[in-house]
mmCIF file of C-alpha atoms in Angstrom:
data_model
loop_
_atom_site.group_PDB
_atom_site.id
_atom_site.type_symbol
_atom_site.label_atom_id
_atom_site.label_comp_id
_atom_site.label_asym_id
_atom_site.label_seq_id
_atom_site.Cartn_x
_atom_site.Cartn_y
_atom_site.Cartn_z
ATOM 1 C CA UNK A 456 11.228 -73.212 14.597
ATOM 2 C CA UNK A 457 10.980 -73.118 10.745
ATOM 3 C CA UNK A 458 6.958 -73.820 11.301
ATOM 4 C CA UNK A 459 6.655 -71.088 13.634
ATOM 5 C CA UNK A 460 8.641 -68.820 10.899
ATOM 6 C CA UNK A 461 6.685 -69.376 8.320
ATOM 7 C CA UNK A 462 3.360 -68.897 10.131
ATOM 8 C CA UNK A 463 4.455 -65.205 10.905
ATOM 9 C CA UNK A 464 5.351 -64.839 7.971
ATOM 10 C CA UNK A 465 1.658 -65.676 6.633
ATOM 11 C CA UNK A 466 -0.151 -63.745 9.377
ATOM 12 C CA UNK A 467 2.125 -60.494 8.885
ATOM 13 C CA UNK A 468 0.295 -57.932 7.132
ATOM 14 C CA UNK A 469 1.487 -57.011 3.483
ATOM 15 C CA UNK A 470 2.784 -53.253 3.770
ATOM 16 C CA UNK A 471 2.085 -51.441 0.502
ATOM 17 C CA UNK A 472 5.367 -49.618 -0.336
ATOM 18 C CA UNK A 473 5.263 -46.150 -0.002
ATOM 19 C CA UNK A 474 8.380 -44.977 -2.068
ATOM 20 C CA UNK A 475 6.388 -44.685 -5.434
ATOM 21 C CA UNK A 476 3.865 -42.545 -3.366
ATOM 22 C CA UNK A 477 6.372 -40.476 -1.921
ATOM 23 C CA UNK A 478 8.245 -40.351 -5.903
ATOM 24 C CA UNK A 479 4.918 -38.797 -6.905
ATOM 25 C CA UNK A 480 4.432 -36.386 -4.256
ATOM 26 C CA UNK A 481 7.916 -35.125 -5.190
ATOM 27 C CA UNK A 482 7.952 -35.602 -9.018
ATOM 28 C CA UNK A 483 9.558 -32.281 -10.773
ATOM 29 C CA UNK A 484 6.399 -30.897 -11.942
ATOM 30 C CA UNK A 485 5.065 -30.695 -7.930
ATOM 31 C CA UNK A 486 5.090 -26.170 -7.424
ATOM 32 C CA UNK A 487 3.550 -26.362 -3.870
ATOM 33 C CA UNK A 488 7.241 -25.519 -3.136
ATOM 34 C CA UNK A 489 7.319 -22.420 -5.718
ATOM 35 C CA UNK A 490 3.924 -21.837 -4.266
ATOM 36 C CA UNK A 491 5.398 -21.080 -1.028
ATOM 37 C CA UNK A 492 8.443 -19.316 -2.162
ATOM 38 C CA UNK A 493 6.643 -17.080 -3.493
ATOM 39 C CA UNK A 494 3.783 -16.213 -0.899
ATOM 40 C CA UNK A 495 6.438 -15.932 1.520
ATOM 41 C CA UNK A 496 8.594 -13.587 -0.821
ATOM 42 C CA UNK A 497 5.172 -11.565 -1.070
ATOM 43 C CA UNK A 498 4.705 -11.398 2.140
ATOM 44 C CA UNK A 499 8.218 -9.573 2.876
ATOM 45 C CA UNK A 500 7.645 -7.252 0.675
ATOM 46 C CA UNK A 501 4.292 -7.020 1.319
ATOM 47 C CA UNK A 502 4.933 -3.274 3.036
ATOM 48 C CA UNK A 503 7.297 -1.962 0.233
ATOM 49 C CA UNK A 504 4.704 -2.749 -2.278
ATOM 50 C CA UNK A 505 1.827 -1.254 -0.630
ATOM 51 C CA UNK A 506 3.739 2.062 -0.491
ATOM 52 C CA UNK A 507 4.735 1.379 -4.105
ATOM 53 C CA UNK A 508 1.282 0.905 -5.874
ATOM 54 C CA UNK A 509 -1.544 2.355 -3.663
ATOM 55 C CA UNK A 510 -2.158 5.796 -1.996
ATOM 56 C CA UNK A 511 -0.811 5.368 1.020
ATOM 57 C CA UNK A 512 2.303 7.572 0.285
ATOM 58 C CA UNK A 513 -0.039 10.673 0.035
ATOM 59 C CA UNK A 514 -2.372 9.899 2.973
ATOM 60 C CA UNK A 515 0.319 9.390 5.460
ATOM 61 C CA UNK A 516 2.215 12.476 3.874
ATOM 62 C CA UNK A 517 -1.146 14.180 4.776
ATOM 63 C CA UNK A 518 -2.136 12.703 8.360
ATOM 64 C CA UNK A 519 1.897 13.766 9.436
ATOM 65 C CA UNK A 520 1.025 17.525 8.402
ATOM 66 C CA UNK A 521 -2.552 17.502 9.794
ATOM 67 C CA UNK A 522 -0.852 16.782 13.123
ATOM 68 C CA UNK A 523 1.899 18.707 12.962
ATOM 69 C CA UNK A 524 -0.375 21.530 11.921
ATOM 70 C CA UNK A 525 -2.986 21.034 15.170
ATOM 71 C CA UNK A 526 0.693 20.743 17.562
ATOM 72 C CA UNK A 527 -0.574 17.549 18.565
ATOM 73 C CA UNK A 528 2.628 15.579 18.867
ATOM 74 C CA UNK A 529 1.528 11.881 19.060
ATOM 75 C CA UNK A 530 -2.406 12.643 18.689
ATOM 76 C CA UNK A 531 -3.770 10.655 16.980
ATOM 77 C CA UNK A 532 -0.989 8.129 17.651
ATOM 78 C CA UNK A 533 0.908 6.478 14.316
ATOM 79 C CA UNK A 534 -0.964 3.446 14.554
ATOM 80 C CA UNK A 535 -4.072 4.930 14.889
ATOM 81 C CA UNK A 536 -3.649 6.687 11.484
ATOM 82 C CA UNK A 537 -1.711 3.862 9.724
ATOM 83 C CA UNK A 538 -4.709 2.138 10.501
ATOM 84 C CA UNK A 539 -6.976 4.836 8.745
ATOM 85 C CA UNK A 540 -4.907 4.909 6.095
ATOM 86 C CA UNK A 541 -4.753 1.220 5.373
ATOM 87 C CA UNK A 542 -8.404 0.917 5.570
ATOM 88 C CA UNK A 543 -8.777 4.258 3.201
ATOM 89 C CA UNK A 544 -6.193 2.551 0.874
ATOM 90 C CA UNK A 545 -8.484 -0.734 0.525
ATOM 91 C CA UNK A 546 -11.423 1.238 -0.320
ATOM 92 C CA UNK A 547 -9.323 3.255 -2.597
ATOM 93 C CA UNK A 548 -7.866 0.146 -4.117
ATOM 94 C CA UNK A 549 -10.855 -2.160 -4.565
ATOM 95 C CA UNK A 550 -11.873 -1.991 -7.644
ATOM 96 C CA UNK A 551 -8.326 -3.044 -8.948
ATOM 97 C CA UNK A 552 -8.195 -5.385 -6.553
ATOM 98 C CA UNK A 553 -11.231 -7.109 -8.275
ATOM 99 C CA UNK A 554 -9.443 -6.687 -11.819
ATOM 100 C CA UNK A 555 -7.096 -8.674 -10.338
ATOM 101 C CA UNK A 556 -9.366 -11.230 -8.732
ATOM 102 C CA UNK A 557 -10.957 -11.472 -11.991
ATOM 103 C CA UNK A 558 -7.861 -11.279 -15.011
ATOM 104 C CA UNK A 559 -5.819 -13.098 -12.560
ATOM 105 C CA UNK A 560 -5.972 -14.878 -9.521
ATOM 106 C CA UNK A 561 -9.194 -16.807 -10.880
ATOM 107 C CA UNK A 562 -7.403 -18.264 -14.092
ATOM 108 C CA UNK A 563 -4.472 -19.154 -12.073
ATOM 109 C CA UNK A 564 -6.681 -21.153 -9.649
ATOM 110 C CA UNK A 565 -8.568 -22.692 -12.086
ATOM 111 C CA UNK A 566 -5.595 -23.965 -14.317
ATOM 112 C CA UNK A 567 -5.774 -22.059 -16.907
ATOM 113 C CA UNK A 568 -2.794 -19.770 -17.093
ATOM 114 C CA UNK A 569 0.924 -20.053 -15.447
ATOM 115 C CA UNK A 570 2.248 -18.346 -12.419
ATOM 116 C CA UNK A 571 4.225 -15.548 -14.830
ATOM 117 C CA UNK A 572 1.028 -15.342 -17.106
ATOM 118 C CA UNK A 573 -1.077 -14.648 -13.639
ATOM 119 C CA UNK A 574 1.410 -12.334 -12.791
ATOM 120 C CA UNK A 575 1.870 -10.390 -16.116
ATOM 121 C CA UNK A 576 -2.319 -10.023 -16.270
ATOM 122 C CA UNK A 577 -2.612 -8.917 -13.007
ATOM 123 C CA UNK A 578 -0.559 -6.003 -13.069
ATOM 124 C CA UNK A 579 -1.963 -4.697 -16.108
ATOM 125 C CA UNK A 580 -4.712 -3.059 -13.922
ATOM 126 C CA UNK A 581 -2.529 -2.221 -11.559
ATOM 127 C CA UNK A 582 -0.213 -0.325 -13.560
ATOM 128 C CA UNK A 583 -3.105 1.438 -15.476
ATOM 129 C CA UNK A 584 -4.006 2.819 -12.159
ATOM 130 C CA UNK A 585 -0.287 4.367 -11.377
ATOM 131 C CA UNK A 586 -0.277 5.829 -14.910
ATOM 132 C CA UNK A 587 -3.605 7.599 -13.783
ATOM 133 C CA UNK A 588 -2.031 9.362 -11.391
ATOM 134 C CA UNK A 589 1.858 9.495 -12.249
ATOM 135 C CA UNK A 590 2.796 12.755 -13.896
ATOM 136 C CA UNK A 591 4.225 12.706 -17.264
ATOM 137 C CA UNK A 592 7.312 14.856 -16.091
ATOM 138 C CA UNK A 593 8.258 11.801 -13.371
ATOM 139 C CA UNK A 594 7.603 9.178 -16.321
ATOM 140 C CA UNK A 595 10.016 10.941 -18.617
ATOM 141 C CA UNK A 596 12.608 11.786 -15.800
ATOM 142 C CA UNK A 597 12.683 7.564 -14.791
ATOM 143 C CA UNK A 598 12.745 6.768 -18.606
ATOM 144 C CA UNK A 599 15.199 8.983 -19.517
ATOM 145 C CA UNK A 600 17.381 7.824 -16.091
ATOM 146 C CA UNK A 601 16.666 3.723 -17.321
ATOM 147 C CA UNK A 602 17.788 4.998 -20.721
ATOM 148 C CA UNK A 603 14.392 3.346 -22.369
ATOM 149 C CA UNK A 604 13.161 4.808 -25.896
ATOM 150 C CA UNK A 605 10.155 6.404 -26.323
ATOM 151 C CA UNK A 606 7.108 4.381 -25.671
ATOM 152 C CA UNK A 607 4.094 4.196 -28.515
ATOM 153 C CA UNK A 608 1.714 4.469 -25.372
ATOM 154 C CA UNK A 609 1.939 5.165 -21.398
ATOM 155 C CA UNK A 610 0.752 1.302 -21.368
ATOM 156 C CA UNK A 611 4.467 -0.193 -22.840
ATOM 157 C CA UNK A 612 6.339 1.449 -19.810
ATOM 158 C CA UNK A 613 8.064 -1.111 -17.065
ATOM 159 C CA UNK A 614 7.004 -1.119 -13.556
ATOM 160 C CA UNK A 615 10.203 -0.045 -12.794
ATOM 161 C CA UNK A 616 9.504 3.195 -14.425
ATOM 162 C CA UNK A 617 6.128 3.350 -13.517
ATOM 163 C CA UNK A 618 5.986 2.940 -9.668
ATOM 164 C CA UNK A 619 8.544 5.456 -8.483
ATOM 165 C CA UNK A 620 7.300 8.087 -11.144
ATOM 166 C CA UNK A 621 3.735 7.617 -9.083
ATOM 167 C CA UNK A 622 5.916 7.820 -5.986
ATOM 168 C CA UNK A 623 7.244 10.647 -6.379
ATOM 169 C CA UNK A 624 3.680 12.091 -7.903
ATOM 170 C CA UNK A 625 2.212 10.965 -5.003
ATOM 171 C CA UNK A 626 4.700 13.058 -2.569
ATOM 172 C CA UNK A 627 3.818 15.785 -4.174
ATOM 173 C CA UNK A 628 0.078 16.012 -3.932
ATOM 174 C CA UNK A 629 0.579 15.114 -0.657
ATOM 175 C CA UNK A 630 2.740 17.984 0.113
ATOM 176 C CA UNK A 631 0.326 20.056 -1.780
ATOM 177 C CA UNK A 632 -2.603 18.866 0.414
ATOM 178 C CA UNK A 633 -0.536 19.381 3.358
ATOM 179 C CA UNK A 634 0.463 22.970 2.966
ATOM 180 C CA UNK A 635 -3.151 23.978 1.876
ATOM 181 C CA UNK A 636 -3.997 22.165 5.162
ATOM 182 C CA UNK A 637 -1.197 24.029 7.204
ATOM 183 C CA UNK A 638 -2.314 27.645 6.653
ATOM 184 C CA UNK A 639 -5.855 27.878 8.581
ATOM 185 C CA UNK A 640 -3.324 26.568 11.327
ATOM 186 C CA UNK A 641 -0.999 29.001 10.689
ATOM 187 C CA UNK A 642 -2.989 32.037 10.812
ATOM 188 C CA UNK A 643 -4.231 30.681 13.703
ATOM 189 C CA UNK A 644 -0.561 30.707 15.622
ATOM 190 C CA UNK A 645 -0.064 33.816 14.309
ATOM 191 C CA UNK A 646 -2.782 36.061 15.577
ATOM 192 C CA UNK A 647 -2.561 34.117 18.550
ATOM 193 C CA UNK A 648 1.404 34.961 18.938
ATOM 194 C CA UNK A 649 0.101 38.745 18.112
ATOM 195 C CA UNK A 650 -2.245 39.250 20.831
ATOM 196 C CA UNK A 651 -0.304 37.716 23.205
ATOM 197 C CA UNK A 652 2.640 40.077 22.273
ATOM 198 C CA UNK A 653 0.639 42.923 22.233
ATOM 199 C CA UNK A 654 -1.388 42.742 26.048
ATOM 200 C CA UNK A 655 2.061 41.728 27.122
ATOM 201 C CA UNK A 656 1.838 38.341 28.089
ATOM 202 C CA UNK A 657 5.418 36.814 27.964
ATOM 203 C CA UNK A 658 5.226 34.138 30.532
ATOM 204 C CA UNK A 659 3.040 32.141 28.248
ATOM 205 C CA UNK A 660 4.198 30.671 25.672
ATOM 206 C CA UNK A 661 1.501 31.190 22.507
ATOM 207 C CA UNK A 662 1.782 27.394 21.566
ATOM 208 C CA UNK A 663 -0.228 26.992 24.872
ATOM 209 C CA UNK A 664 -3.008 28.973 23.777
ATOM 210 C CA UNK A 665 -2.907 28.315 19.934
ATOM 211 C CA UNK A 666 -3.372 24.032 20.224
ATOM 212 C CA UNK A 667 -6.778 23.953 22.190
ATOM 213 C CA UNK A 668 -8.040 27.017 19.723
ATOM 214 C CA UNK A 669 -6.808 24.917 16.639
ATOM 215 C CA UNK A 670 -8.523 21.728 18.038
ATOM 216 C CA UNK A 671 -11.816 23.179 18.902
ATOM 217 C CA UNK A 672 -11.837 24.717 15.319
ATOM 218 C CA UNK A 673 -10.838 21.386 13.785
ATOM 219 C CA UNK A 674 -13.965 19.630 15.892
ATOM 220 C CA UNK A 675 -16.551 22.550 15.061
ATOM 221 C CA UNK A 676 -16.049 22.387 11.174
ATOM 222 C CA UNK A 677 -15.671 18.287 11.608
ATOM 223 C CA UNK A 678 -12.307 18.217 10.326
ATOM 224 C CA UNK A 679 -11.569 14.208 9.879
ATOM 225 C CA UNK A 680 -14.602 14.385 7.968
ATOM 226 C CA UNK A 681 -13.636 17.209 5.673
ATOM 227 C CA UNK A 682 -10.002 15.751 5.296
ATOM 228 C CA UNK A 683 -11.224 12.603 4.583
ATOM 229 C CA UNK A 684 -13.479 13.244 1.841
ATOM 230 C CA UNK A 685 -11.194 15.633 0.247
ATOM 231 C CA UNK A 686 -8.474 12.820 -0.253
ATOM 232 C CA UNK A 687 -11.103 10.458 -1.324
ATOM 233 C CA UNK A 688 -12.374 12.890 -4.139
ATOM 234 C CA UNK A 689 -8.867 13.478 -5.018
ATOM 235 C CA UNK A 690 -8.596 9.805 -6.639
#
């Protein structure tokens, strides 16, 4: 029996021990886990960000009054223009996007900078691009709420007074696109609701007659077109 013992015990296979492996792979300075905390933090508030720093605010604002001004309730549908407005906000947003790419993702990849110094150099182009567009009357109403002094330069201002001063900068030019949009509509209703009135015709509700008139008008002068490259010029 003791023979047979100690030939297993010379044919068995040495087993390398895996605990000083596994010590490595989870040795304190290991961020995979950070890594992940963070892209998955990212990607929750993936939405609220987009709204935050890009122009989707005002095209949205303007797509809801272009449809409310044709009386098209659910044409186009909302997916159909969040989907033109995502793609118009990448366009839009691309050449910050490669800022970014450049001052920050790339050193972070390649070593050379920490997560907060990847972070801090990447949102220097962003933030340079809400200060192009953020009124100065919204920058001094959220720095005057935050109780901050007086910045030297636009530059020295926190995100958290930056992004909902372009928020609320970006409502506005949206509204302002969207009223300017309105009126050709309006007139439209109007004169309709007038000659209607007049030649007596009360079983017929205007609205009826006023939508195809608006849409046909909006498809002659190649309206999407038109809208489109107005908001584009407007950044």
């Amino acid at each position: 029996m003791s023979a047979l013992l100690l030939m297993m015990r010379v044919a068995a296979p040495r087993v390398a021990p895996v605990l000083p492996d596994l010590g490595a792979r989870l040795r304190p300075g290991d961020s995979t886990p950070w890594t992940i905390l963070f892209v998955l933090t990212l990607i929750t508030l993936l939405p609220a960000l987009i709204m935050a720093v890009t122009p989707m605010v005002r095209l949205m604002v303007v797509f809801h009054f272009l449809r409310q001004a044709l009386g098209t309730q659910t044409a186009p549908s909302n997916s159909t223009l969040l989907g033109l407005g995502l793609v118009m906000t990448w366009f839009l947003m691309q050449p910050v996007l490669v800022q970014v790419e450049q001052q920050a993702v790339t050193p972070y990849r390649e070593g050379r900078v920490t997560g907060w110094q990847a972070i801090d150099q990447g949102a220097t182009p962003i933030k340079a691009f809400l200060l192009r567009y953020a009124r100065e009357k919204d920058l001094a109403l959220f720095t005057a709420a935050g109780q901050i002094p007086r910045p030297n330069q636009p530059m020295d201002l926190p995100m958290r007074v930056v992004m909902p001063a372009y928020m609320l900068s970006e409502l506005k030019s949206g509204f302002a696109i969207g009223a300017v949009l309105y009126l050709p509509f309006l007139l439209i209703d109007m004169v309709t609701a007038a000659v209607t009135t007049s030649i007596g015709m009360f079983q017929l509700p205007p609205v009826v007659i006023s939508t195809p008139l608006k849409i046909l008008l909006f498809v002659i002068v190649d309206g999407w077109n038109l809208v489109a490259g107005s908001l584009l010029k407007s950044f």
